[in-house]
Amino acid sequence: TTSRNRYSVHMDSIPNEMAISDARANLTEVVNAVRLQDRTVRLSRRGTPQAAVVPVDVLDLIEAAGGLAAARHALKAATE
């Protein structure tokens, strides 16, 4: 089975976590799922999460918070 067939290339079938190679093969659908369904998709390599595809407004919030390190710190403080 090829990566392209694995998720039947439709944004409704894109899982919340997928291999980077599968995301690469289905990038348009991954982006559409994130953008149109307000979702996030974790990208993994050999089962270990490496990165994520997030909506642009989430990235804007991270940048407005002062960047990734500042956003991490603020979120950690808010959940303690």
Coordinates of C-alpha atoms in Angstrom, one line a residue:
T1 CA 0.0 0.0 0.0
T2 CA 1.4 3.4 -0.9
S3 CA 1.2 6.4 1.4
R4 CA -1.1 8.1 -1.1
N5 CA -3.7 5.4 -0.7
R6 CA -3.3 5.0 3.0
Y7 CA -5.6 7.9 3.9
S8 CA -7.7 7.8 0.7
V9 CA -6.5 11.4 0.1
H10 CA -9.5 13.2 1.6
M11 CA -9.2 15.7 4.4
D12 CA -11.9 14.0 6.5
S13 CA -9.7 10.9 6.7
I14 CA -6.5 12.7 7.7
P15 CA -5.7 11.5 11.3
N16 CA -4.6 13.7 14.1
E17 CA -1.1 12.1 14.0
M18 CA 0.7 10.8 10.9
A19 CA 4.1 9.9 9.6
I20 CA 6.0 12.7 8.0
S21 CA 6.3 10.6 4.8
D22 CA 2.5 10.2 4.7
A23 CA 1.9 13.9 5.3
R24 CA 4.4 14.7 2.5
A25 CA 2.4 12.5 0.1
N26 CA -0.9 14.1 1.1
L27 CA 0.3 17.6 1.9
T28 CA -2.6 19.4 0.2
E29 CA -5.2 17.4 2.2
V30 CA -3.3 17.8 5.4
V31 CA -3.2 21.6 4.9
N32 CA -6.9 21.6 4.0
A33 CA -7.8 19.6 7.1
V34 CA -5.9 22.0 9.3
R35 CA -7.2 25.2 7.5
L36 CA -10.8 24.3 6.9
Q37 CA -11.6 22.0 9.9
D38 CA -9.6 24.1 12.4
R39 CA -7.5 21.1 13.4
T40 CA -3.9 20.3 14.2
V41 CA -1.9 17.3 12.8
R42 CA 1.2 15.9 14.6
L43 CA 3.9 14.7 12.3
S44 CA 6.0 11.7 13.5
R45 CA 9.1 9.8 12.5
R46 CA 9.2 6.2 13.5
G47 CA 6.3 6.8 15.9
T48 CA 7.9 9.7 17.7
P49 CA 6.3 13.2 17.3
Q50 CA 8.6 15.6 15.6
A51 CA 6.5 18.6 14.6
A52 CA 2.9 19.8 14.0
V53 CA 0.9 21.5 11.3
V54 CA -1.3 24.2 13.0
P55 CA -3.7 26.8 11.8
V56 CA -2.1 30.2 10.9
D57 CA -4.1 32.0 13.7
V58 CA -2.4 29.7 16.2
L59 CA 1.0 30.6 14.8
D60 CA 0.0 34.3 14.9
L61 CA -0.8 33.9 18.7
I62 CA 2.6 32.2 19.3
E63 CA 4.4 35.0 17.6
A64 CA 2.3 37.7 19.4
A65 CA 3.3 36.0 22.7
G66 CA 6.9 36.7 21.9
G67 CA 7.8 33.5 20.1
L68 CA 7.7 29.8 20.8
A69 CA 9.7 29.9 24.1
A70 CA 7.6 32.7 25.5
A71 CA 4.3 30.9 24.5
R72 CA 5.5 27.7 26.1
H73 CA 6.3 29.6 29.3
A74 CA 3.0 31.4 29.4
L75 CA 1.0 28.2 28.7
K76 CA 3.0 26.3 31.4
A77 CA 2.3 29.0 33.9
A78 CA -1.4 29.1 33.1
T79 CA -1.8 25.4 33.6
E80 CA 0.1 25.1 36.9

